Each structure stands twice: as structure tokens, then as C-alpha cells.
Short mmCIF file of C-alpha atoms in Angstrom, two decimals:
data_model
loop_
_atom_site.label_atom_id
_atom_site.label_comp_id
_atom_site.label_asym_id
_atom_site.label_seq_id
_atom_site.Cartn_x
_atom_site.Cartn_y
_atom_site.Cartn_z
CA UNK A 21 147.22 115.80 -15.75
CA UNK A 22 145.05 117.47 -13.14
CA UNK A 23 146.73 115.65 -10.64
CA UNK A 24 149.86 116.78 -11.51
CA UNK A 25 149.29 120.42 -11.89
CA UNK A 26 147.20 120.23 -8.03
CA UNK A 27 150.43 118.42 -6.56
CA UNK A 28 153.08 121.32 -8.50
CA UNK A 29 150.57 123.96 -6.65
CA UNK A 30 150.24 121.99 -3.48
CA UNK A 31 154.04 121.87 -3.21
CA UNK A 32 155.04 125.36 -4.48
CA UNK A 33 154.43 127.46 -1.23
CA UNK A 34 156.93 124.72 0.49
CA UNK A 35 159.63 124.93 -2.31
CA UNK A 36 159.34 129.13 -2.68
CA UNK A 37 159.69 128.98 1.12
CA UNK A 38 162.99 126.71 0.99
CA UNK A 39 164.23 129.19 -1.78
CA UNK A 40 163.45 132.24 0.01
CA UNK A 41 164.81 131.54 3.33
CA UNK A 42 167.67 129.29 2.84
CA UNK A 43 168.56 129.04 -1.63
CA UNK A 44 168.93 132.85 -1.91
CA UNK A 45 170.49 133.93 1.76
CA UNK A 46 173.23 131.03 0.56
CA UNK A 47 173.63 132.60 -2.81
CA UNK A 48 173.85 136.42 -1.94
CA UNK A 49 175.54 135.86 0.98
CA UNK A 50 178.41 133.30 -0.26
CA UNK A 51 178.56 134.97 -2.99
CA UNK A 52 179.26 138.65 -1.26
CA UNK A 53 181.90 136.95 0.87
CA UNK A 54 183.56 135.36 -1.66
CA UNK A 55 183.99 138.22 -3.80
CA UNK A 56 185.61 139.84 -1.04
CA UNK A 57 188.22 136.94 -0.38
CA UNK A 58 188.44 136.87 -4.14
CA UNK A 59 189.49 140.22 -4.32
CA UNK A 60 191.99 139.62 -1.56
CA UNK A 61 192.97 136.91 -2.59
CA UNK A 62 193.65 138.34 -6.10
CA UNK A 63 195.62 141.53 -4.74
CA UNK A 64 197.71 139.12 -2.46
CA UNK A 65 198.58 137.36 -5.86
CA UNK A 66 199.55 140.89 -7.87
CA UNK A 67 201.01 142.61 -5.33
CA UNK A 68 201.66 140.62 -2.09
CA UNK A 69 204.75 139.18 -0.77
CA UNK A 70 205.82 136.19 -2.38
CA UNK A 71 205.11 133.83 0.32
CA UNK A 72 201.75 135.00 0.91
CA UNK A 73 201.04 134.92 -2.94
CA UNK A 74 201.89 131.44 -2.32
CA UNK A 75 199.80 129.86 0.20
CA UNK A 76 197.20 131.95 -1.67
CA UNK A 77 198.04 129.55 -5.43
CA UNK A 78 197.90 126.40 -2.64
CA UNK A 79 194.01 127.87 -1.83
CA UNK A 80 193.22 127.74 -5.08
CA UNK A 81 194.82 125.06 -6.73
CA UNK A 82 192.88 122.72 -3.58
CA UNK A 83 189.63 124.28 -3.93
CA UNK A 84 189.57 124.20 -7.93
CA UNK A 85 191.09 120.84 -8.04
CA UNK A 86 188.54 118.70 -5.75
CA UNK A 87 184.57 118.66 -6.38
CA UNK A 88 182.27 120.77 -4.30
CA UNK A 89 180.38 118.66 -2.74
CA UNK A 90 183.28 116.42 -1.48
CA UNK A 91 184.34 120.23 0.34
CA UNK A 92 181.08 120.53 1.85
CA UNK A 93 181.30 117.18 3.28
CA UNK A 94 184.78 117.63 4.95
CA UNK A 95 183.45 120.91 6.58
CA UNK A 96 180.53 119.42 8.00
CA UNK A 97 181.17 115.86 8.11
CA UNK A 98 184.52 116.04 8.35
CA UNK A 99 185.78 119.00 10.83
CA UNK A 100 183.78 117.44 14.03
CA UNK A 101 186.49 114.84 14.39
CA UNK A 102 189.11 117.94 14.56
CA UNK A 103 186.81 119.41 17.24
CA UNK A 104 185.05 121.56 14.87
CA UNK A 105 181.07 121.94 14.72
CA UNK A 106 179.58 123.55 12.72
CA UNK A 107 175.55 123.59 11.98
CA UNK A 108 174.67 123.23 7.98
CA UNK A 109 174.08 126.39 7.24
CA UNK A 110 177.36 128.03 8.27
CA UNK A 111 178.69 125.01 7.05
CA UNK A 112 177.65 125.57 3.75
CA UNK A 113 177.86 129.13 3.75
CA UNK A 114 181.43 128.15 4.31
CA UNK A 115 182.59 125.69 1.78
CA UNK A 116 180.51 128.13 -1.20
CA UNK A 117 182.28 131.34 0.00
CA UNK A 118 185.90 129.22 -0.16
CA UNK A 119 184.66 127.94 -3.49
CA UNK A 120 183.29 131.39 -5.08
CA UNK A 121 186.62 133.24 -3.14
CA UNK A 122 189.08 130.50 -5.35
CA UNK A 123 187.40 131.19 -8.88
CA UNK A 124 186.53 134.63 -8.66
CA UNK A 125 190.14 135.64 -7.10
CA UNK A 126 191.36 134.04 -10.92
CA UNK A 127 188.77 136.73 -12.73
CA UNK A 128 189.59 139.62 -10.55
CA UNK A 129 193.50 138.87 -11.38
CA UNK A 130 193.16 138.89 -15.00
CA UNK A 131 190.64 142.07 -15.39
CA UNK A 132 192.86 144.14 -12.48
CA UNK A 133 195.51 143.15 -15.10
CA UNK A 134 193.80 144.03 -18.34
CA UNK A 135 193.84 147.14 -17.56
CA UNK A 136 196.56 149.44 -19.10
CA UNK A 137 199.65 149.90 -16.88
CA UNK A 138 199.49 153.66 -17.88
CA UNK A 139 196.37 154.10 -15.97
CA UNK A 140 198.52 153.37 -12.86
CA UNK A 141 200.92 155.59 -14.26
CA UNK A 142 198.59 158.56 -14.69
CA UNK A 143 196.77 158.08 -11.60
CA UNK A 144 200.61 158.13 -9.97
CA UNK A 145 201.64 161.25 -12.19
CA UNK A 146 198.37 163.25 -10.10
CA UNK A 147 199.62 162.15 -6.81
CA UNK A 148 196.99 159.55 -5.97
CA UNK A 149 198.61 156.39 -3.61
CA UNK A 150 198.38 152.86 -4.86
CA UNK A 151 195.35 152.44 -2.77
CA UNK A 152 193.18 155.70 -4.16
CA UNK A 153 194.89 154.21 -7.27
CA UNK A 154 193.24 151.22 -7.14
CA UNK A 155 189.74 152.17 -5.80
CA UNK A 156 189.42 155.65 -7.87
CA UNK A 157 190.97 154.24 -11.56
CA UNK A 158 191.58 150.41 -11.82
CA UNK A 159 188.74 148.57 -9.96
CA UNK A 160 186.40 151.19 -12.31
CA UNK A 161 187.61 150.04 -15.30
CA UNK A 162 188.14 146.28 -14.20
CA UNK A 163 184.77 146.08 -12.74
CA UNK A 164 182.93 146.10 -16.23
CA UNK A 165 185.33 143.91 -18.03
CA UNK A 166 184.49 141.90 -14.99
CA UNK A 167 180.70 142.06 -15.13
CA UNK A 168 180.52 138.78 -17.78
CA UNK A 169 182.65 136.12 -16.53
CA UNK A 170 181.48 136.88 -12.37
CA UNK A 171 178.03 136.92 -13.51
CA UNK A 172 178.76 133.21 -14.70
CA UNK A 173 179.95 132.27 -11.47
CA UNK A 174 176.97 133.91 -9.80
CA UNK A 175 174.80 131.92 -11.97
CA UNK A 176 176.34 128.68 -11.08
CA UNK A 177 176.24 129.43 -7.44
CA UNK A 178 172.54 130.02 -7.38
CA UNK A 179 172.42 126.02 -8.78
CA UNK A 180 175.50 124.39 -6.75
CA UNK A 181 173.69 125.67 -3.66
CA UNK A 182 171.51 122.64 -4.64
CA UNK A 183 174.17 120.50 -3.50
CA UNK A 184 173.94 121.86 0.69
CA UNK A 185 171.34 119.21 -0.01
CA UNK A 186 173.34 116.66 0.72
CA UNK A 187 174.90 118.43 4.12
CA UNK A 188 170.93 118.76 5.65
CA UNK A 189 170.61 122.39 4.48
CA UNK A 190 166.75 122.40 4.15
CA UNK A 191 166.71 124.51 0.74
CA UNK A 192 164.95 124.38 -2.22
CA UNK A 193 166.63 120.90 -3.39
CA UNK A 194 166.28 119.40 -0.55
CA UNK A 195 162.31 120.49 0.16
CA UNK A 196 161.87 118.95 -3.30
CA UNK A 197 163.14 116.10 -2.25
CA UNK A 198 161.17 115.78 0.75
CA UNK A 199 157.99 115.89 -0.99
CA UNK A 200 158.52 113.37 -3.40
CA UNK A 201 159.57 110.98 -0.60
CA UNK A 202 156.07 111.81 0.55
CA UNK A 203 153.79 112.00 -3.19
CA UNK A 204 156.19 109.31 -5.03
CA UNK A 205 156.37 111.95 -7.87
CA UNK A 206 160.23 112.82 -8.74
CA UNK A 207 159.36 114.23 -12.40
CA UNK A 208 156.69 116.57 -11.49
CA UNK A 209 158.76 117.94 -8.41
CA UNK A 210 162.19 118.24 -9.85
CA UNK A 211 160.82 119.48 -12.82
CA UNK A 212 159.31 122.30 -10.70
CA UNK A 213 162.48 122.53 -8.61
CA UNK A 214 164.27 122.83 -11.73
CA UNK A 215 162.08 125.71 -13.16
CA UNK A 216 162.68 127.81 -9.93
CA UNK A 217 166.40 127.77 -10.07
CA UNK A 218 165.15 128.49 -14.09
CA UNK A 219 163.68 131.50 -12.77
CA UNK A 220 166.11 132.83 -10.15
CA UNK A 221 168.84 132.71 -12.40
CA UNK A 222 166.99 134.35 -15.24
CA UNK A 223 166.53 137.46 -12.91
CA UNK A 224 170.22 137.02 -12.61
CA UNK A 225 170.55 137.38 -16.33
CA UNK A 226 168.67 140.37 -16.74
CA UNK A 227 170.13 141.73 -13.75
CA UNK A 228 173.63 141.46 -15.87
CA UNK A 229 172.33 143.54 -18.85
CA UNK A 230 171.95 146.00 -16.70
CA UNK A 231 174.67 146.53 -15.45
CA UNK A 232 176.71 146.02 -18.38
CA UNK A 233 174.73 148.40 -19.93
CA UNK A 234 175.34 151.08 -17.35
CA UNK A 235 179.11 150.38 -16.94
CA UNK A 236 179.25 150.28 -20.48
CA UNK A 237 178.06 154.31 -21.13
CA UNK A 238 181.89 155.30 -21.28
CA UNK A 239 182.83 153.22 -24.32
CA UNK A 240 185.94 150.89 -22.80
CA UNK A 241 189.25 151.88 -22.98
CA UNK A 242 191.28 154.36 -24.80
CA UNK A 243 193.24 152.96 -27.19
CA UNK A 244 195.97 155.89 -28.70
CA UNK A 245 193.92 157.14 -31.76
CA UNK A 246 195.34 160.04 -33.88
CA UNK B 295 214.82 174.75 -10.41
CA UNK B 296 215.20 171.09 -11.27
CA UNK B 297 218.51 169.54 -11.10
CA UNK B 298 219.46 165.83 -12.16
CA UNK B 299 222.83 165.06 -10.97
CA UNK B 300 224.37 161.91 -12.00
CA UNK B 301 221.04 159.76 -12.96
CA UNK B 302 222.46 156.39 -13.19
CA UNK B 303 219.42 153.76 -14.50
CA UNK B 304 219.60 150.34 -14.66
CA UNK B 305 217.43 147.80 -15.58
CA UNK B 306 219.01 144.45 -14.67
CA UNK B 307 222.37 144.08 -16.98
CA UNK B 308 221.40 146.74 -19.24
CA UNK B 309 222.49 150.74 -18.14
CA UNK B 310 219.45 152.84 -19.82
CA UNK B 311 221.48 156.42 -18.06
CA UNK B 312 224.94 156.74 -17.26
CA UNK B 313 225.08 159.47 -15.42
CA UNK B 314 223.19 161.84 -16.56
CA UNK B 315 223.13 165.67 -15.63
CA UNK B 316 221.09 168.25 -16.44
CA UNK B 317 219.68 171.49 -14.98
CA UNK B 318 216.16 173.10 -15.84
CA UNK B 319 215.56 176.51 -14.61
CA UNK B 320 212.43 178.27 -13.82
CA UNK B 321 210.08 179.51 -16.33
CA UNK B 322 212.05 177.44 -19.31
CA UNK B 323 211.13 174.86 -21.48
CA UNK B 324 213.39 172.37 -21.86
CA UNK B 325 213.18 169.70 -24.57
CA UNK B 326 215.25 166.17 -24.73
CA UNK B 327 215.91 165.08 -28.29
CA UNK B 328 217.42 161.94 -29.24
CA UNK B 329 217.31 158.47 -31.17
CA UNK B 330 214.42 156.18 -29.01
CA UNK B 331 216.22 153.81 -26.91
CA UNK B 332 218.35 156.44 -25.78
CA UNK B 333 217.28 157.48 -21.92
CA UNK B 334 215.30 160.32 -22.55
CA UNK B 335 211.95 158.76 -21.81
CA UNK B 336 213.18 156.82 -18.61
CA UNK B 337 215.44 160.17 -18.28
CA UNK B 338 211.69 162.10 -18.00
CA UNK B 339 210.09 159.95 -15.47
CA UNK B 340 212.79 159.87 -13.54
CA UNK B 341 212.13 163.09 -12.33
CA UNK B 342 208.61 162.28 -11.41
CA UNK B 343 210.22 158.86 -10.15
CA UNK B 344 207.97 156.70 -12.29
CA UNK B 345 210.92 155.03 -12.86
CA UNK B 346 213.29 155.10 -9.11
CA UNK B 347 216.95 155.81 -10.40
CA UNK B 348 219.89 153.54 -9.93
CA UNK B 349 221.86 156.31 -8.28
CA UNK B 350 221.82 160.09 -8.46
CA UNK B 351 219.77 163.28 -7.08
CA UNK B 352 216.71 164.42 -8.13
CA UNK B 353 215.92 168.11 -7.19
CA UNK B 354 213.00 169.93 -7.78
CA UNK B 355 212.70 173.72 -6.01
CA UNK B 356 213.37 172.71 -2.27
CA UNK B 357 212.74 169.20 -2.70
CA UNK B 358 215.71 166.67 -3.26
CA UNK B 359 216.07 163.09 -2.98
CA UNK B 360 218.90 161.10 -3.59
CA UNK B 361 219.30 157.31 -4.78
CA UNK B 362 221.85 154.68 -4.03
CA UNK B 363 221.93 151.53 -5.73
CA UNK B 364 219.54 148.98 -3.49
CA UNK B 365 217.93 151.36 -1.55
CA UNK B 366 214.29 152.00 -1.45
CA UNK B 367 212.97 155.59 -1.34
CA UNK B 368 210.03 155.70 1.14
CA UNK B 369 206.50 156.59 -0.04
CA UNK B 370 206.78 159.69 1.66
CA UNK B 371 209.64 161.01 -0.17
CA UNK B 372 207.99 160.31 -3.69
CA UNK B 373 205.07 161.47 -2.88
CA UNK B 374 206.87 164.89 -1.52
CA UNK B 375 208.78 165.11 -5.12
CA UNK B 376 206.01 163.88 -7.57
CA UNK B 377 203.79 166.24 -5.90
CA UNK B 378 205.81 168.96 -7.56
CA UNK B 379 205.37 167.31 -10.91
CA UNK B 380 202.21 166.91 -13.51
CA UNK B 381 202.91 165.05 -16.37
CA UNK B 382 201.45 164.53 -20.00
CA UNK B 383 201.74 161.05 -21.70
CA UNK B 384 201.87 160.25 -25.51
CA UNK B 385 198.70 158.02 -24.97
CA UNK B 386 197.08 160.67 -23.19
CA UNK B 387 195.74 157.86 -20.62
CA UNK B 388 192.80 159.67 -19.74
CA UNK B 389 190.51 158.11 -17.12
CA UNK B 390 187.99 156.59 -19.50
CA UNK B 391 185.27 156.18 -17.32
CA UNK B 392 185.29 159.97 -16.16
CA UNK B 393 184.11 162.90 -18.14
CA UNK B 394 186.91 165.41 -19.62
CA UNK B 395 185.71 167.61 -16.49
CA UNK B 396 186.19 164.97 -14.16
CA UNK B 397 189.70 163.73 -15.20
CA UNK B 398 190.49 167.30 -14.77
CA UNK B 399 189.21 167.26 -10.87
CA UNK B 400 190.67 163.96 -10.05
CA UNK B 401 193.90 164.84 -8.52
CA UNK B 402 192.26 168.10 -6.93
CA UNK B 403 189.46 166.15 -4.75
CA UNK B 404 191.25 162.40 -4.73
CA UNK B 405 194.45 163.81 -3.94
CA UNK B 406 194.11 167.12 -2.14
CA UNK B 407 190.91 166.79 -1.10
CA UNK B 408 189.26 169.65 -2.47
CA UNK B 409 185.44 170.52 -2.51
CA UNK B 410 183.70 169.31 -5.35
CA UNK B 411 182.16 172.44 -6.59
CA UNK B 412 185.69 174.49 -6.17
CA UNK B 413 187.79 171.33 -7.70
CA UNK B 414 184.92 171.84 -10.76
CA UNK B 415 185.68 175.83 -11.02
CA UNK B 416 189.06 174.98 -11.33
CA UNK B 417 188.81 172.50 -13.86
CA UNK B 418 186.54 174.40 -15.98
CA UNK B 419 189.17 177.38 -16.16
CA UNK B 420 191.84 175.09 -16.99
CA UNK B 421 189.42 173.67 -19.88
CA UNK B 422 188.53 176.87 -20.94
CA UNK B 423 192.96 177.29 -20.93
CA UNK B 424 193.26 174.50 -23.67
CA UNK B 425 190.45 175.28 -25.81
CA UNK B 426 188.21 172.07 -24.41
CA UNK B 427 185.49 173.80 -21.92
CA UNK B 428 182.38 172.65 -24.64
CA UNK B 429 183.73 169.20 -23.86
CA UNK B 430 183.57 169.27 -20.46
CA UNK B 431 180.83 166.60 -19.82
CA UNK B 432 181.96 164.42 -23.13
CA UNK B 433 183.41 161.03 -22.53
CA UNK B 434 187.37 160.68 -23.88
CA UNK B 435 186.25 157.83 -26.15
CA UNK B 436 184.31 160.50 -28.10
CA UNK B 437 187.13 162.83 -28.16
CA UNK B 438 189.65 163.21 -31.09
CA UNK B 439 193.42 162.24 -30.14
CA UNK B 440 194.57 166.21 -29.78
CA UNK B 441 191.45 167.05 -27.99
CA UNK B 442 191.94 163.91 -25.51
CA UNK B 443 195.57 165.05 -25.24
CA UNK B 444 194.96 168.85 -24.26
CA UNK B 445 192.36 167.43 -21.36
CA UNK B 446 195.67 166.12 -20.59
CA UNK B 447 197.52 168.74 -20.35
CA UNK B 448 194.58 170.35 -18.52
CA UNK B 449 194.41 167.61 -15.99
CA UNK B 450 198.32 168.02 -15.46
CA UNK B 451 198.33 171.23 -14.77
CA UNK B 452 195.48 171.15 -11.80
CA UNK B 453 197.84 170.56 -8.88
CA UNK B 454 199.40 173.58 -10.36
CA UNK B 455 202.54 171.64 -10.89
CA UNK B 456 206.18 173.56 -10.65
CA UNK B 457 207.46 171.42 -13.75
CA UNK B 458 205.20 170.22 -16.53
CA UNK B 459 206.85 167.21 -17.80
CA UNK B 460 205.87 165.92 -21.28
CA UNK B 461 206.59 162.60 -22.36
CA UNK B 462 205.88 162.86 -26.68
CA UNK B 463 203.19 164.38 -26.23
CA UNK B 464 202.41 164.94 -29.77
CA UNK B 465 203.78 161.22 -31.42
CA UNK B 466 200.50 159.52 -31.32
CA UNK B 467 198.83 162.47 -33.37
CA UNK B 468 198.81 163.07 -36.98
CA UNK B 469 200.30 166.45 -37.84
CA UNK B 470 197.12 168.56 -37.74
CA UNK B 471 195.98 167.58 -34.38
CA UNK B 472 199.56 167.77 -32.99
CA UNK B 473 199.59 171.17 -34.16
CA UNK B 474 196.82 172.24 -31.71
CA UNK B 475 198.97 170.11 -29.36
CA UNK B 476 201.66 172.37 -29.80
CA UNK B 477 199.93 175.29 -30.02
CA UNK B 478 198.38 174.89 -26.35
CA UNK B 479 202.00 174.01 -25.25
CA UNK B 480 203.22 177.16 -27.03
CA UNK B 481 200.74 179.09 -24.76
CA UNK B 482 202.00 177.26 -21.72
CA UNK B 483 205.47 178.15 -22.70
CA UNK B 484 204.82 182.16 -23.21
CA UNK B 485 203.29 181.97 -19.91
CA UNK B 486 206.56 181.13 -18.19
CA UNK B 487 205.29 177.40 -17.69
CA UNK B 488 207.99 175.15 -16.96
CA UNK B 489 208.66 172.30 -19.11
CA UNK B 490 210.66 169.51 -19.65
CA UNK B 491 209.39 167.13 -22.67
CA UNK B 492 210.66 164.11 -24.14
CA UNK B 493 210.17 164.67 -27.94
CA UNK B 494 210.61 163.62 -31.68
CA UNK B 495 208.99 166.47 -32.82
CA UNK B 496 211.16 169.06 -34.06
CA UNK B 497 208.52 171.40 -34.60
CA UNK B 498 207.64 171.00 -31.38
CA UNK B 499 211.08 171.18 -30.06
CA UNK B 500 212.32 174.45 -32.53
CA UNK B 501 208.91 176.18 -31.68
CA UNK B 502 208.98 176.07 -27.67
CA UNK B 503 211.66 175.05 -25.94
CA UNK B 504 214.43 177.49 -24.90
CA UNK B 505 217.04 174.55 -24.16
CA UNK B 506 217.47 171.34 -25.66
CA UNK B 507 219.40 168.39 -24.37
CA UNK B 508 220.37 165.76 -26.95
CA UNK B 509 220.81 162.18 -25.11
CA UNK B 510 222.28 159.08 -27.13
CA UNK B 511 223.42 155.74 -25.38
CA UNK B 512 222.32 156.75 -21.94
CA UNK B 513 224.44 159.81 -22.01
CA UNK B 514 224.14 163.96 -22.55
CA UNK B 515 225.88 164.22 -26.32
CA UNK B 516 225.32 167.92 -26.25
CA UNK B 517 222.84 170.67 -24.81
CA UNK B 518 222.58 174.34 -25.12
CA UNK B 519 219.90 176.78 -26.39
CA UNK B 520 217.48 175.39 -29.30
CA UNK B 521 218.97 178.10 -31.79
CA UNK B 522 222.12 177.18 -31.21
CA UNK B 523 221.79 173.23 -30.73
CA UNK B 524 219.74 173.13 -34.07
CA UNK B 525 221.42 175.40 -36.17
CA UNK B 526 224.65 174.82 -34.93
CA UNK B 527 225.48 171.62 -33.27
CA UNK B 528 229.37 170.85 -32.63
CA UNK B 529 228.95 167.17 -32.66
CA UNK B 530 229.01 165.18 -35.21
CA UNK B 531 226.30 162.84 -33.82
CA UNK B 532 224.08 165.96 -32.74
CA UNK B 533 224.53 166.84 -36.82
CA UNK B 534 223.44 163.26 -38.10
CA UNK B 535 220.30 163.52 -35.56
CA UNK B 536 219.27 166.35 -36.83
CA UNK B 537 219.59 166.24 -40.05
CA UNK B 538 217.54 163.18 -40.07
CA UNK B 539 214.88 164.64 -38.32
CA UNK B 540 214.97 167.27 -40.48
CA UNK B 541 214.26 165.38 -43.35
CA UNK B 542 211.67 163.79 -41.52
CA UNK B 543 210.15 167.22 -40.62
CA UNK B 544 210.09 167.99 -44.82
CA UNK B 545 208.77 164.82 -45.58
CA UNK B 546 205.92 165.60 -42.93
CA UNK B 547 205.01 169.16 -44.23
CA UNK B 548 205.18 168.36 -47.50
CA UNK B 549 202.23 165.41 -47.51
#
């Protein structure tokens, strides 16, 4: 028991380093890139041209229909036969901000389109353009139906990071992993592996009440009440 | 002035307008009656092009545009005529995540790009206008349905508008808050507002507007001044309309 708890301290300076300098640069940063393709992608889908709403369905119908980790492994495994290097980290930063770009661009579509068509209309009837329409009345009111459903995908991006692992991306998995080929312990360090990803996402959590709670101090939409 | 000259809407097989002229002068309130389904609606926002006619002319004080069937009107020239235009909606559609104050300065410092504190001056005197400058700071989801609706009318009028246009702006109110509805518009109206609504209402119709149009099918049945036009109407389909709406009205009171 002693032994176990010495090896979980021994190891957690390595594992909060991994986390620190590679798990949550991955995270924020695929995650801040992918919410703007997302939104792009979602706008294209509304309001774009038909062909370019098109390629933008083929995006997402490849990146939600094959696993992660088999996209990670064509973008660094795969593209140095077509001439492309890449090092792991841009690699993966890659592949997550494709993958977070595909599922978020679905959310963004449906919340931009939950809101009421007469908020375009009255942001029109004061002379705004469809861009000041969007920014100054729409993305408002979409952002905090959106707040939920992205926070799950942020949540599940702080974990699938775990899997840049398996393209050499020396984070918080993958130190984990390096001690136990080292200690012969797996429980002890996954278990600890497991509780930091535990932890980050929790923050994430609480993070979400938050801001739900502060987009939420207008009460939602109007509905016509007499 | 505002002059629709032969509004033609379609939307796909189905002609909502068949030509439709009418002419709106300065300073008068205007009100189009009629059974729903028949154009006036899609007849109001075609003047602030929320809905691009088929074919026609839209003209509002210098501005005129004209449509032809598969032609585009460029931003520009929308912008040019809606900017002459504020309109009220029977929802109200209030921003919901901006104060009453707020909606008020949206078009003034989005739009026209007004200082903040000058857009808020503004705003406040136009609150003050409809009876709703102790609600300045409130939220719409806390308002009541006629108090949402004369923000509104406050936030319309900002731009300082040439035509107010009302779309029902009293339908989605029970008759004691439409009556303060009416009341602000009855204001409006003595002030030499111009106003075009789209309207059930007959009180609100008998009590403010100076001309009424009656449109049925897509088409102008009859117009003329509201004393006439109610009192008096030559066609037997203006007759039937009102009379049922009349009934309707007696019904109302009387509960």
C-alpha cells in the first residue's frame, strides 16, 4: 500500500507535466480551431451555395463515419507517402480540430436554427445586414442554447486526446504509459492517469455552470404571451 | 408618400397579390383589413421588402425600386428603402437577451453607428414616448405582452422612420393590454406619424386610421376613408367582412 501511494507521487510531477504541456495545449487549442471551422462549416451549410454546402456534408459524413484514431493515423502515418510530414503534434492538433470542426458544425446548425426566424426579421426591419444580423442577434441567442451539447464535445476532447498516444504525442496517456513500462504497475498508473483527465474535465464541468448561468440571466426566448 | 404600384407576389404556383395598388400619404394612417390569407400581411412587408415582390414598384418619399419577375434587387437598394421603414410585429420579437433600453439603441449604434451615451438619450425619450422609461433596464421576458409590444414600437421608431408599418400589432394581446397598444398608436397617429398596419382589430382600425384598404384574394376589394369604408361600404364582400368583425368586436367588449 505504501508502495503504491510512493510510486502515484513519484510519477505525478511526470504525468502533470505531460498534461500541462502537451493534454491541455491539444484540448484548448483543437478545440478553438474547430469551433471556428465548425462555425464555418455550419454557415456554409445554412446559407452557402449549394455546392459548397456539399463538399461541406462529404467533410462530415467522412469524419463522423470513421473512428478517430484510424484519422490520426492517416495524417501522420499515412500523408508521408503523399509527400506530407508532419511532426505529432501538428499532426494531432490536426486530425482533433477536423474531428471537433465535423461535430460541432452539426450543433452550431441546429441552435443558429432554433432560433426564431423573426429575430432575423426584426434585426432586418432596424436596418442591420445579415452579418451584424448574425453577430449582434442570432449567435447571442444560439450561443446559450449551445452552451450544453459543445460543452459535451469539449469534455470528450479533453479524453480522446488520450488517443495522440498512439501517433508519439508524449501527453499524459502516453507518459503513463511510459512509466509502467518502467515500474510494471498498469493499475496504479492508469488509475492515476485516469483521475487527472477526472479532474480536468471536472473543471470543465464547473466551468459550464457558469456560463450557463450567466447566459442564462435573460430568461430564453420570447414566446408571444398576452 | 408611399406608393405600391402593381405588387404582384408569388410564392411558387400560388399568387398571394395580384397587382396590388395603393397610395399612403404623409402624416396618415392607413390600415389594411381583410380575411387572413388574403395579402395584407405579405402586402405590409412588402414595402419594407421582407418579402421581395414578384413584380411592381415600391416607393417610399424619394426612394423607388422596382421588381421584375427573376430579378434580384441588390443589397444596396433594400437597404436604401428599408432604411425608410421601422416596423412593429405581432410577436413583438424583442431582442431577448438585451434590456428594453438596449433593444431600443440597437439600430441607432449597430446600424448608424451612433455613440452609446447619445443612442441611450434617445432611447430613453422614446421610452418615456410609450409609457415604458421605469422599464428601461428590465429584461422582455419579465415584461407583460403590451408592455413588450410598446418597447416595440419604441425601438421602431429610433431610426426615426418615414412610415411606421404595423404588422397586428395588437392580435397576440388580450383586449386590455391591446388597449394600451392602441392607445400609444393613437398618440403616434395625432402626432402626424405615418402608418400603415396590417390589422384585425377594428377598434384599432375605427380608432386611428384615416384610410382603410380592404384586400381579399390577393386583390384591393375596396378602400376609402375609415368612416366611410366602415359605415358605408359599397361591396357586398366589404359588408360581410365587416359585419363579421363587428360581431366579433361585441362579442369582445361584452366578456
Amino acid at each position: 500500500m505504501l508502495h503504491w501511494l510512493t510510486l502515484m507521487a513519484d510519477s505525478l510531477p511526470s504525468l502533470l507535466w505531460a498534461a500541462l504541456v502537451f493534454t491541455v495545449p491539444l484540448t484548448l487549442a483543437s478545440f478553438a480551431l474547430g469551433l471556428v471551422v465548425g462555425l464555418a462549416a455550419a454557415v456554409v451549410r445554412l446559407f452557402g451555395p449549394a455546392p459548397l454546402a456539399a463538399i461541406v456534408r462529404f467533410y462530415v459524413w467522412i469524419i463522423r463515419g470513421t473512428p478517430l484514431l484510424v484519422q490520426l493515423f492517416l495524417i501522420f502515418y499515412g500523408l508521408p507517402s503523399a509527400g506530407i510530414v508532419l511532426d505529432a503534434f501538428p499532426a494531432a492538433l490536426i486530425g482533433f480540430t477536423l474531428n471537433v470542426g465535423a461535430y460541432t458544425s452539426e450543433i452550431i446548425r441546429a441552435v443558429i436554427g432554433s432560433v426564431p426566424k423573426g429575430q432575423w426579421e426584426a434585426a432586418y426591419s432596424i436596418g442591420m445586414s445579415w452579418s451584424q444580423a448574425m453577430r449582434r442577434t442570432i449567435l447571442p441567442q444560439a450561443a446559450r442554447v449551445a452552451v450544453p451539447p459543445l460543452s459535451n464535445s469539449f469534455i470528450s476532447l479533453v479524453k480522446d486526446t488520450s488517443l495522440a498516444a498512439a501517433i508519439t504525442v508524449p501527453e499524459l496517456f502516453q507518459a503513463a504509459q511510459r512509466i509502467v513500462a518502467t515500474s510494471y504497475e498498469p493499475l496504479i498508473l492508469y488509475v492515476e492517469a485516469a483521475l487527472i483527465y477526472l479532474a480536468l474535465s471536472s473543471v470543465l464541468s464547473a466551468l459550464q455552470v457558469r456560463l450557463e448561468k450567466r447566459l442564462n440571466q435573460y430568461g430564453g426566448f420570447l414566446e408571444a404571451k398576452s | 408618400m408611399i406608393r405600391l404600384s402593381n405588387i404582384e407576389k408569388r410564392f411558387g404556383d400560388l399568387t398571394v397579390l395580384k397587382g396590388v395598388s395603393v397610395t399612403v400619404a404623409e402624416g396618415r394612417v392607413t390600415a389594411l383589413i381583410g380575411p387572413s390569407g388574403g395579402g395584407k400581411s405579405t402586402l405590409l412587408r412588402c414595402i419594407n421588402l421582407l418579402e421581395i415582390p414578384t413584380s411592381g414598384t415600391v416607393r417610399i418619399g424619394e426612394e423607388e425600386l422596382s421588381f421584375q419577375p427573376g430579378g434580384k434587387p441588390g443589397w444596396k437598394d433594400i437597404q436604401r428603402l428599408r432604411g425608410q421603414t421601422g416596423m412593429v410585429f405581432q410577436n413583438f420579437q424583442l431582442f431577448p437577451h438585451r434590456t428594453a433600453v438596449e433593444n431600443v439603441m440597437e439600430g441607432l449604434v449597430t446600424v448608424q453607428k451612433w455613440p452609446a451615451e447619445k443612442a441611450r438619450d434617445r432611447a430613453m425619450a422614446l421610452l418615456r414616448k410609450v409609457g415604458m422609461d421605469h422599464k428601461a433596464d428590465a429584461w422582455p421576458a419579465t415584461l407583460s405582452g403590451g408592455q413588450q409590444q410598446r418597447v416595440a414600437i419604441a425601438r421602431a421608431l429610433a431610426p426615426s422612420p418615414r412610415v411606421l408599418l404595423c404588422d397586428e400589432p395588437t392580435s397576440a394581446l388580450d383586449p386590455e393590454l391591446s388597449g394600451e397598444v392602441v392607445e400609444v398608436l393613437g398618440t403616434l397617429a395625432a402626432e402626424g406619424t405615418t402608418m400603415v398596419m396590417a390589422t384585425h382589430d377594428l377598434r384599432l382600425a375605427s380608432r386611428i386610421a384615416h384610410e382603410v384598404v380592404f384586400l381579399d384574394a390577393g386583390q384591393v376589394v375596396e378602400s376609402g376613408p375609415s368612416q366611410t369604408l366602415f359605415s358605408h361600404p359599397t361591396r357586398e364582400r366589404t359588408q360581410r367582412f365587416i359585419a363579421t368583425l363587428t360581431q366579433q368586436g361585441q362579442q369582445g367588449e361584452g366578456v
